[in-house]
JSON list of C-alpha atoms in Angstrom, two decimals:
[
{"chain": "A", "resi": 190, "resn": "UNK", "atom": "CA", "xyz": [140.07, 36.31, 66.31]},
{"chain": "A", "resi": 191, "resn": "UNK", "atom": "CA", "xyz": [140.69, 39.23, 68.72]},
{"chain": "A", "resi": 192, "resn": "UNK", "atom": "CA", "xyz": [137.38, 40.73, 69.69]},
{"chain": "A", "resi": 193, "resn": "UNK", "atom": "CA", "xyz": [136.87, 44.14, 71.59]},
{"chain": "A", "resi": 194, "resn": "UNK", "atom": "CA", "xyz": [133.75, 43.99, 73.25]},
{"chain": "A", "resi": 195, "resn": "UNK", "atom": "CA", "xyz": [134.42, 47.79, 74.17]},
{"chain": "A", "resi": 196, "resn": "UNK", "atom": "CA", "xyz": [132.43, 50.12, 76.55]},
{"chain": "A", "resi": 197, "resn": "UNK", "atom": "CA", "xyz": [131.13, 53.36, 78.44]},
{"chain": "A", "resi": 198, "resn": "UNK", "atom": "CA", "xyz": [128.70, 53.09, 81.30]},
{"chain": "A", "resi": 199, "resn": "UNK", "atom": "CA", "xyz": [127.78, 54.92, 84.03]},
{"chain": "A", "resi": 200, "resn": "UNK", "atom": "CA", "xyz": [126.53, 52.77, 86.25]},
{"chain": "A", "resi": 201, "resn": "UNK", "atom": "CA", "xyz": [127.66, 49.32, 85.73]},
{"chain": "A", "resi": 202, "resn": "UNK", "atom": "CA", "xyz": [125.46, 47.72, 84.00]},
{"chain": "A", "resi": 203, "resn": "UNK", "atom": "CA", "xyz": [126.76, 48.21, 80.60]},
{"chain": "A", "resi": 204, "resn": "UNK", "atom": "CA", "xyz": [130.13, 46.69, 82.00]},
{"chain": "A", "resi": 205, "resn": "UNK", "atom": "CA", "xyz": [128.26, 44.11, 83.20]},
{"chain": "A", "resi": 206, "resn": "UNK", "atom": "CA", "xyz": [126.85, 43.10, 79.90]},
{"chain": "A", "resi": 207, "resn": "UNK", "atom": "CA", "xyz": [130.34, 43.97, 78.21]},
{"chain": "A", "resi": 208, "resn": "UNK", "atom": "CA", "xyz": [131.51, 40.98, 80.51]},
{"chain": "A", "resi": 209, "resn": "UNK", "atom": "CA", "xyz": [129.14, 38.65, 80.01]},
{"chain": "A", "resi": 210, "resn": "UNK", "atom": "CA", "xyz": [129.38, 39.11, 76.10]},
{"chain": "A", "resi": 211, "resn": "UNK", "atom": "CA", "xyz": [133.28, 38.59, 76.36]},
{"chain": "A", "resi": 212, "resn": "UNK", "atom": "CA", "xyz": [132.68, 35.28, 78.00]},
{"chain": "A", "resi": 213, "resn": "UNK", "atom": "CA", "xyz": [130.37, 34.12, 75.33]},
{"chain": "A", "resi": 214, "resn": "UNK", "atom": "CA", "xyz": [132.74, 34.86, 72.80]},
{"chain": "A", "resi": 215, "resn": "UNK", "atom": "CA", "xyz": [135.56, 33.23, 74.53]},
{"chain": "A", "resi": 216, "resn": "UNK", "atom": "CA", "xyz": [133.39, 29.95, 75.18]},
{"chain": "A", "resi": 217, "resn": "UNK", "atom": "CA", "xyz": [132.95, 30.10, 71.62]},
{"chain": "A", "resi": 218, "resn": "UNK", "atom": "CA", "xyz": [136.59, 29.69, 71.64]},
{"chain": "A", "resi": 219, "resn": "UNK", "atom": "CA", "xyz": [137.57, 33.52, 70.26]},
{"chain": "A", "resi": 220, "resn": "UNK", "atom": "CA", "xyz": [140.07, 35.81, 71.88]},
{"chain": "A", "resi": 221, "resn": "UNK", "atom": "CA", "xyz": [137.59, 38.44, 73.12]},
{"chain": "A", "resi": 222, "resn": "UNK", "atom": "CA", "xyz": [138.20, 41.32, 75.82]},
{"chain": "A", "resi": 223, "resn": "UNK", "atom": "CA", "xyz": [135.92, 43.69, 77.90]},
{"chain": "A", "resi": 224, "resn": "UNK", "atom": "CA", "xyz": [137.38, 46.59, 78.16]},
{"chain": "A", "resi": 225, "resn": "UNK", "atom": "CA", "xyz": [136.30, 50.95, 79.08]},
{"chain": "A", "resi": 226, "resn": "UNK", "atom": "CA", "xyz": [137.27, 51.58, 75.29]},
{"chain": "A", "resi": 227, "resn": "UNK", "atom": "CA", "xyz": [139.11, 54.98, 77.13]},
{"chain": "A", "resi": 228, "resn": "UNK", "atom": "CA", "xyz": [141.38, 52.24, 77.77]},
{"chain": "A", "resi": 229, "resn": "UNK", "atom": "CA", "xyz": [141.84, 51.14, 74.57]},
{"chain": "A", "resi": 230, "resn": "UNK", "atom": "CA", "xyz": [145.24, 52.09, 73.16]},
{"chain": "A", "resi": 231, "resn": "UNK", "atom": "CA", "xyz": [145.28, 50.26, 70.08]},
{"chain": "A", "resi": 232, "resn": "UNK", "atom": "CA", "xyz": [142.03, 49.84, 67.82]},
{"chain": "A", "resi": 233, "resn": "UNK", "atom": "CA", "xyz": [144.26, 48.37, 65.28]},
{"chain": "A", "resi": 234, "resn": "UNK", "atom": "CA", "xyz": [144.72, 45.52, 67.44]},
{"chain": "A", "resi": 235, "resn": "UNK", "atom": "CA", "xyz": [142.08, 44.02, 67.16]},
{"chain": "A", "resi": 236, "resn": "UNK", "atom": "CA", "xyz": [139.72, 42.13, 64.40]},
{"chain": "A", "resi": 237, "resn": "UNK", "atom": "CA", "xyz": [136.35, 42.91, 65.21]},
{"chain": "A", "resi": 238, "resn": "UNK", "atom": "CA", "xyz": [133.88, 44.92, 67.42]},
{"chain": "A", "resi": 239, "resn": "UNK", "atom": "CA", "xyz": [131.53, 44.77, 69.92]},
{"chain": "A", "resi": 240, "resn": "UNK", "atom": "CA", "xyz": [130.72, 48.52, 70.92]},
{"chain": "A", "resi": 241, "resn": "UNK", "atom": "CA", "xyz": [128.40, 49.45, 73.33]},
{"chain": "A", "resi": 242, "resn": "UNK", "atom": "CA", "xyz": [127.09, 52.58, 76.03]},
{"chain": "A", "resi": 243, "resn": "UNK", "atom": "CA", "xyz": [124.98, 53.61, 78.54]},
{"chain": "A", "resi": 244, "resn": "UNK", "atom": "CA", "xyz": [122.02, 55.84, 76.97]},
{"chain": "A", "resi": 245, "resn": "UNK", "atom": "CA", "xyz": [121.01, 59.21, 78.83]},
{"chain": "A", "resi": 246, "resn": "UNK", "atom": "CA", "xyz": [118.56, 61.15, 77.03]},
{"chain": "A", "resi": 247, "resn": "UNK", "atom": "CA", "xyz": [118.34, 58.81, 73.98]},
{"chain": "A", "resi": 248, "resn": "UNK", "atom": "CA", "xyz": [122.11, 59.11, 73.61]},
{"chain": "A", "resi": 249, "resn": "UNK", "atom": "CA", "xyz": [125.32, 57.18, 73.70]},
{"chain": "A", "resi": 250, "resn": "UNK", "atom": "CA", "xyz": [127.82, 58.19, 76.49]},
{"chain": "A", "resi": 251, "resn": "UNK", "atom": "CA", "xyz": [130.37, 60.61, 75.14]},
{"chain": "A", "resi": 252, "resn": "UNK", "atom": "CA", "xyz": [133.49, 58.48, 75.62]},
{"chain": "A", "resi": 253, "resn": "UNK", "atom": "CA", "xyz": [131.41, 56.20, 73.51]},
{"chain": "A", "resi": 254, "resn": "UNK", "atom": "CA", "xyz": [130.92, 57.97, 70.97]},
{"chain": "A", "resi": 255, "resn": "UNK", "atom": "CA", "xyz": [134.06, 59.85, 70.39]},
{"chain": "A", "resi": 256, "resn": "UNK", "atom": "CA", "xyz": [135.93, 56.19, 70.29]},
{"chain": "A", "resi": 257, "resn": "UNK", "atom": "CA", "xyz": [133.39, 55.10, 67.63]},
{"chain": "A", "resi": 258, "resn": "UNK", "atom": "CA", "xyz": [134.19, 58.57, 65.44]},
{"chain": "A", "resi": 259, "resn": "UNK", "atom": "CA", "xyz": [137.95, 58.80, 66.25]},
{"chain": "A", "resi": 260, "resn": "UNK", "atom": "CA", "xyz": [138.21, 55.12, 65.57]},
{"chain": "A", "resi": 261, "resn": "UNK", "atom": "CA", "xyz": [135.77, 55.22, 62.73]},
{"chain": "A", "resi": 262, "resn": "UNK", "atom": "CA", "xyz": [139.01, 54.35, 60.19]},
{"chain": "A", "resi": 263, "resn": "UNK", "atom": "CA", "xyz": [139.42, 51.13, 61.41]},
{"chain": "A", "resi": 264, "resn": "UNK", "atom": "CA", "xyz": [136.21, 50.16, 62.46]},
{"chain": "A", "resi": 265, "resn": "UNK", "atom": "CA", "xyz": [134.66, 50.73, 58.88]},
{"chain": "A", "resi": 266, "resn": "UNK", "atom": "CA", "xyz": [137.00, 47.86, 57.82]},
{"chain": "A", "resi": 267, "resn": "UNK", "atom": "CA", "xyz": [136.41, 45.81, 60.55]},
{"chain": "A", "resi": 268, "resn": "UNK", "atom": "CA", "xyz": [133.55, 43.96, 62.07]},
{"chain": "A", "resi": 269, "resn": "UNK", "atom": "CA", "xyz": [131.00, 45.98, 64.36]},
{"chain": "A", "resi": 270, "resn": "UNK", "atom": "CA", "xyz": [128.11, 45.03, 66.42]},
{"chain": "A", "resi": 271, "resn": "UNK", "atom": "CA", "xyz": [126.43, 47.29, 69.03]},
{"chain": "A", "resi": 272, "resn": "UNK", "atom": "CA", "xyz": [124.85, 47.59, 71.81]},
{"chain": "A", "resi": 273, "resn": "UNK", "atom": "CA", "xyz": [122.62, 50.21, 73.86]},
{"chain": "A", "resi": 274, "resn": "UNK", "atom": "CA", "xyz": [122.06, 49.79, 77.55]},
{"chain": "A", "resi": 275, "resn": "UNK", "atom": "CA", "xyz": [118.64, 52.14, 78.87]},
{"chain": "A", "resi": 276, "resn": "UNK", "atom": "CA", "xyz": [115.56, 51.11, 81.09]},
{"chain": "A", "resi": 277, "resn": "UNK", "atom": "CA", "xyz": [112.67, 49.38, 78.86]},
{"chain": "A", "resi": 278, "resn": "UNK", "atom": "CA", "xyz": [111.97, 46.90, 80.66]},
{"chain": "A", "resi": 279, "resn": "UNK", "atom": "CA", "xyz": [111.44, 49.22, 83.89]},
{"chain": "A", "resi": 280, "resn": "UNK", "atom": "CA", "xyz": [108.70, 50.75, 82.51]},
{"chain": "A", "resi": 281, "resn": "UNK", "atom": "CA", "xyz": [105.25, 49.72, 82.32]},
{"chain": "A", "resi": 282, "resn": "UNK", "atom": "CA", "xyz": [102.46, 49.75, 79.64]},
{"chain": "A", "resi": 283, "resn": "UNK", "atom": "CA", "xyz": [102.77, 52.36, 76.84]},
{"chain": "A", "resi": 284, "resn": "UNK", "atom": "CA", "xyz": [106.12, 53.49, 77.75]},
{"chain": "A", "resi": 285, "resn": "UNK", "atom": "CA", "xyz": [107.49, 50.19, 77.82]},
{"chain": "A", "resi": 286, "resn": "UNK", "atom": "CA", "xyz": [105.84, 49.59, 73.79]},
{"chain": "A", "resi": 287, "resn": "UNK", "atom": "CA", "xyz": [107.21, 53.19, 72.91]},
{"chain": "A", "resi": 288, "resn": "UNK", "atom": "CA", "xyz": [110.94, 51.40, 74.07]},
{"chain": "A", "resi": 289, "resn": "UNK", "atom": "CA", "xyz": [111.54, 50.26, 70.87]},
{"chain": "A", "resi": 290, "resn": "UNK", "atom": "CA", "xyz": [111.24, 53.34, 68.77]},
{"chain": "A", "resi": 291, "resn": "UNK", "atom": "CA", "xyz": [114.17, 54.97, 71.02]},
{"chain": "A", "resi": 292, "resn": "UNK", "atom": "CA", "xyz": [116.62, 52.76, 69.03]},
{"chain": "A", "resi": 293, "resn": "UNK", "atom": "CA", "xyz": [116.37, 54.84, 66.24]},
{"chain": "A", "resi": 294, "resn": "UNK", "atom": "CA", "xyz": [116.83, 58.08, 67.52]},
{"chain": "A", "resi": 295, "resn": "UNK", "atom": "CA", "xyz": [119.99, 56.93, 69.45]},
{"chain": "A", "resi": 296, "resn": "UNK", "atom": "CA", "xyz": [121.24, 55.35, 66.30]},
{"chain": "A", "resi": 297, "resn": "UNK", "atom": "CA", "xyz": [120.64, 58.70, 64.62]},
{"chain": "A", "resi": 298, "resn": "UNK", "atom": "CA", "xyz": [123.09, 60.45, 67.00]},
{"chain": "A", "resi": 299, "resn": "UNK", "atom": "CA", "xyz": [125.95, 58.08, 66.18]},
{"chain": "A", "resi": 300, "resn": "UNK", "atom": "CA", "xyz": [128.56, 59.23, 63.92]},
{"chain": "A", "resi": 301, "resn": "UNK", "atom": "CA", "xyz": [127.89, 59.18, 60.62]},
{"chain": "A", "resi": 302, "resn": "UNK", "atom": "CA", "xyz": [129.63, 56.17, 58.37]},
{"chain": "A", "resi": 303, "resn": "UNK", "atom": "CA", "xyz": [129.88, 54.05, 61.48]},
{"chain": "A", "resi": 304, "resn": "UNK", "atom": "CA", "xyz": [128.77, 50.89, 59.65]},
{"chain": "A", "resi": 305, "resn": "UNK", "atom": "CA", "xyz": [127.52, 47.69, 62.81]},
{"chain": "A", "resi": 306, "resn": "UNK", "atom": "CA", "xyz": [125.68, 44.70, 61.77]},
{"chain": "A", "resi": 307, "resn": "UNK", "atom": "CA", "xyz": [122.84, 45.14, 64.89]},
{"chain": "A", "resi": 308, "resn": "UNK", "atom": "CA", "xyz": [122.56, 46.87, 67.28]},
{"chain": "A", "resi": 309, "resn": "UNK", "atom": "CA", "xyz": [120.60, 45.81, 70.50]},
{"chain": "A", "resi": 310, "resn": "UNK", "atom": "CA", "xyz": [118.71, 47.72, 72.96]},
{"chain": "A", "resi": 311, "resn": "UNK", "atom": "CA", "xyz": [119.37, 46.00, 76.42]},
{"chain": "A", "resi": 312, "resn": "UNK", "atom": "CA", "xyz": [117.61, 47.27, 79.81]},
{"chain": "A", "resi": 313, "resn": "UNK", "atom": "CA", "xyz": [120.21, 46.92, 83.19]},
{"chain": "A", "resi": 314, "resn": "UNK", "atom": "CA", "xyz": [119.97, 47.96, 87.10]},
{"chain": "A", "resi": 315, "resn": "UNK", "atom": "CA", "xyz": [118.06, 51.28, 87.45]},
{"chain": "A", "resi": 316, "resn": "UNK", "atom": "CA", "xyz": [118.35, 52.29, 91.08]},
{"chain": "A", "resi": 317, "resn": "UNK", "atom": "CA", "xyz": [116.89, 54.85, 93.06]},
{"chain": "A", "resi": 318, "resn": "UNK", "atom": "CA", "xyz": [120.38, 56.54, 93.10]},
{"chain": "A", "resi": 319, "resn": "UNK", "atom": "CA", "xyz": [121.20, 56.71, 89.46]},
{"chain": "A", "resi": 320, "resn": "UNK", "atom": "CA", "xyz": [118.32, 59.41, 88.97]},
{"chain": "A", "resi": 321, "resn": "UNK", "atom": "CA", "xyz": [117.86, 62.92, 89.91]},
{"chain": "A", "resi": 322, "resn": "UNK", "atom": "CA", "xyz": [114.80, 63.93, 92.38]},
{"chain": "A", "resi": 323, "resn": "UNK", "atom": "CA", "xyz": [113.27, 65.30, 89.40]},
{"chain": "A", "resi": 324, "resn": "UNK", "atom": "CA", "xyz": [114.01, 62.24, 87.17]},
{"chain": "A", "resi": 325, "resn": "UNK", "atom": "CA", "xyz": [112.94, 59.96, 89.89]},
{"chain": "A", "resi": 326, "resn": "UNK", "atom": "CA", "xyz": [109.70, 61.73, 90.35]},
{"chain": "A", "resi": 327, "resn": "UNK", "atom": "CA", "xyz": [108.92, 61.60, 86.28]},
{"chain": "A", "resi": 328, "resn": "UNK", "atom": "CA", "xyz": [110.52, 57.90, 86.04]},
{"chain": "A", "resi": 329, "resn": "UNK", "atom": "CA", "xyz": [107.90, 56.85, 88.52]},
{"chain": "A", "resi": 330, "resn": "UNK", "atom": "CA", "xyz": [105.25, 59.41, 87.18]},
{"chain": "A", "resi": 331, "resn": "UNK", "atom": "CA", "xyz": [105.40, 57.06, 83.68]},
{"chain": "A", "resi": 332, "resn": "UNK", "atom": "CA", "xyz": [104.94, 53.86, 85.87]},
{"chain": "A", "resi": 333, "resn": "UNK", "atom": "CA", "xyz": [108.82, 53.25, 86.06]},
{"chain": "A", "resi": 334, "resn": "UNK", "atom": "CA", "xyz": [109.84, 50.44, 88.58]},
{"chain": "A", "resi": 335, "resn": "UNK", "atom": "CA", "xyz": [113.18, 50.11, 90.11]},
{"chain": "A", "resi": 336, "resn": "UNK", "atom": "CA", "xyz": [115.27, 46.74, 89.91]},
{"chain": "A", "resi": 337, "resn": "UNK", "atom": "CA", "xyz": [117.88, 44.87, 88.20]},
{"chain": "A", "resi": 338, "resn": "UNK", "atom": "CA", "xyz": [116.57, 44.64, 84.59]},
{"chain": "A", "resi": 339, "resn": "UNK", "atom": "CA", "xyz": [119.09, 42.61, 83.49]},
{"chain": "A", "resi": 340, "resn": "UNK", "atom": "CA", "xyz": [118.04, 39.85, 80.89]},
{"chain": "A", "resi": 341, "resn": "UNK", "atom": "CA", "xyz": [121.37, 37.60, 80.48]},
{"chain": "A", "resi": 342, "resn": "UNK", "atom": "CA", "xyz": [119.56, 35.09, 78.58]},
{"chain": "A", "resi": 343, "resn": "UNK", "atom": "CA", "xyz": [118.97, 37.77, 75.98]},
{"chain": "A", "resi": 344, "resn": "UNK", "atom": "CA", "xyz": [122.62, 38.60, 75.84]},
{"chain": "A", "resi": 345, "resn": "UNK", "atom": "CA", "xyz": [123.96, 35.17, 76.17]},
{"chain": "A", "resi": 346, "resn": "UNK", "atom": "CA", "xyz": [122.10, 34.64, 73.02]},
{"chain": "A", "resi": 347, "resn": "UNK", "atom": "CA", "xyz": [123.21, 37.75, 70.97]},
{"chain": "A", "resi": 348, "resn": "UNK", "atom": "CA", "xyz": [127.03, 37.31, 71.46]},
{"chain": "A", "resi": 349, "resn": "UNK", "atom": "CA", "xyz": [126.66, 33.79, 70.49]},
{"chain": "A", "resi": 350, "resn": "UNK", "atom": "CA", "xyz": [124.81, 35.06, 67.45]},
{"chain": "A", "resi": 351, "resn": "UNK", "atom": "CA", "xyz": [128.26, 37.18, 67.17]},
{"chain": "A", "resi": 352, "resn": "UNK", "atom": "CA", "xyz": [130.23, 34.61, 67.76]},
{"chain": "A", "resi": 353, "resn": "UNK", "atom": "CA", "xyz": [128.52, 32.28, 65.51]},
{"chain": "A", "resi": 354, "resn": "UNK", "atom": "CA", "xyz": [128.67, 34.73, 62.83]},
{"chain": "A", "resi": 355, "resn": "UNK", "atom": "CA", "xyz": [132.99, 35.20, 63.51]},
{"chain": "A", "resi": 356, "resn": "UNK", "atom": "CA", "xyz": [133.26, 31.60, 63.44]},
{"chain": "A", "resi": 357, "resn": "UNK", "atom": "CA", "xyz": [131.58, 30.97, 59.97]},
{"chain": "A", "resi": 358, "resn": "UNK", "atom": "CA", "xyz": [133.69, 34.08, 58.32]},
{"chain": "A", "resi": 359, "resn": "UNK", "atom": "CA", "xyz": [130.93, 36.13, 58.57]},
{"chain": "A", "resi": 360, "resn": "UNK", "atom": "CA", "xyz": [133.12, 38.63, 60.46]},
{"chain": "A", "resi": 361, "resn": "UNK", "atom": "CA", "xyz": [135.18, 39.65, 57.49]},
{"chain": "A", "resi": 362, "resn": "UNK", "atom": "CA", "xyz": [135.24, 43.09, 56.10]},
{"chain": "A", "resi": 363, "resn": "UNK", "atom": "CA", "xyz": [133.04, 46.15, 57.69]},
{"chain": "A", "resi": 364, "resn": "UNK", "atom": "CA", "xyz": [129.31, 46.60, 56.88]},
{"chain": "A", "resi": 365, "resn": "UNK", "atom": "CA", "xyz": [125.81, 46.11, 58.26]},
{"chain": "A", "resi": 366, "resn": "UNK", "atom": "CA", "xyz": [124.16, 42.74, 57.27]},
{"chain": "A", "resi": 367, "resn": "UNK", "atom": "CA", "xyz": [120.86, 43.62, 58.51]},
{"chain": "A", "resi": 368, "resn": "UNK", "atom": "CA", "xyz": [120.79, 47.33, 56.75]},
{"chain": "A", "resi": 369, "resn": "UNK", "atom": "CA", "xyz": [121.43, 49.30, 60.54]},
{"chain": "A", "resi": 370, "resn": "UNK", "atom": "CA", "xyz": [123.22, 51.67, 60.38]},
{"chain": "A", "resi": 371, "resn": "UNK", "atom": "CA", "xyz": [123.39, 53.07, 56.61]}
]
């Protein structure tokens, strides 16, 4: 199966976990590719999806996004998992239990009909750089701490959920199993 783990980041760290999910799926023994999906020439191509973005202000990235809606055709018959890449695990104490109810509100801003059978909220690298003085001020104001975030255990484990569930047939025709995104 020919798997588009495809991506927008601004940073890095969403390509980084782009990566390491395309390995997974290839261990697994599935054709799988990480690629900046405005590289992507042919959706069509491929069988099923692994979409995911960088999140600034509770959003996806808009290359993101407009591949998801300009794509939508294809990817409502396909496949779709995806992923969010923020900072939870940078922050401390209430803002780091708040975390969770930011998936929603991203999901919300998706376009509409785009049908994915999870969608995870992963934290990367926040660095001192990627904010604003203003932002860096507030980030530390809320008890943010800067690092790399990165938990590959947690994404090792997801795309061989993924993979697991292309391997079994699972993967055939679009929809959410798990009721996200309807």
């Amino acid at each position: 199966m020919n798997v588009l783990v495809g991506y927008a980041t601004a940073h890095g760290s969403t390509r980084a976990i782009a990566e390491r999910t395309a390995a997974v799926l290839r261990h697994a023994g599935l054709t799988a590719e990480a690629r900046p999906v405005t590289e992507v020439e042919d959706a069509g191509a491929y069988r099923a999806f692994v979409l995911g973005s960088a999140v600034h202000g509770q959003r996806w990235l808009r290359p993101a996004k407009d591949f998801a809606r300009d794509h939508l055709d294809v990817l409502v018959r396909r496949p779709v998992w995806i992923f969010s890449v923020g900072m939870p695990a940078a922050l401390r104490g209430p803002w780091r239990r708040m975390a969770p109810q930011e998936v929603p509100v991203i999901e919300k801003d998706l376009p509409p009909g785009l049908a994915y059978r999870s969608h995870r909220l992963f934290s990367g690298v926040v660095e001192r750089d990627h904010l604003s003085r203003t932002g860096r001020l507030l980030f530390r104001l809320v008890g943010g701490r800067f690092g790399d975030f990165l938990d590959g255990e947690a994404v090792d484990a997801w795309a061989a959920g993924i993979a697991e569930e292309l391997r079994a047939g699972a993967g055939r025709g679009g929809g959410p199993s798990d009721g996200a995104g309807t």
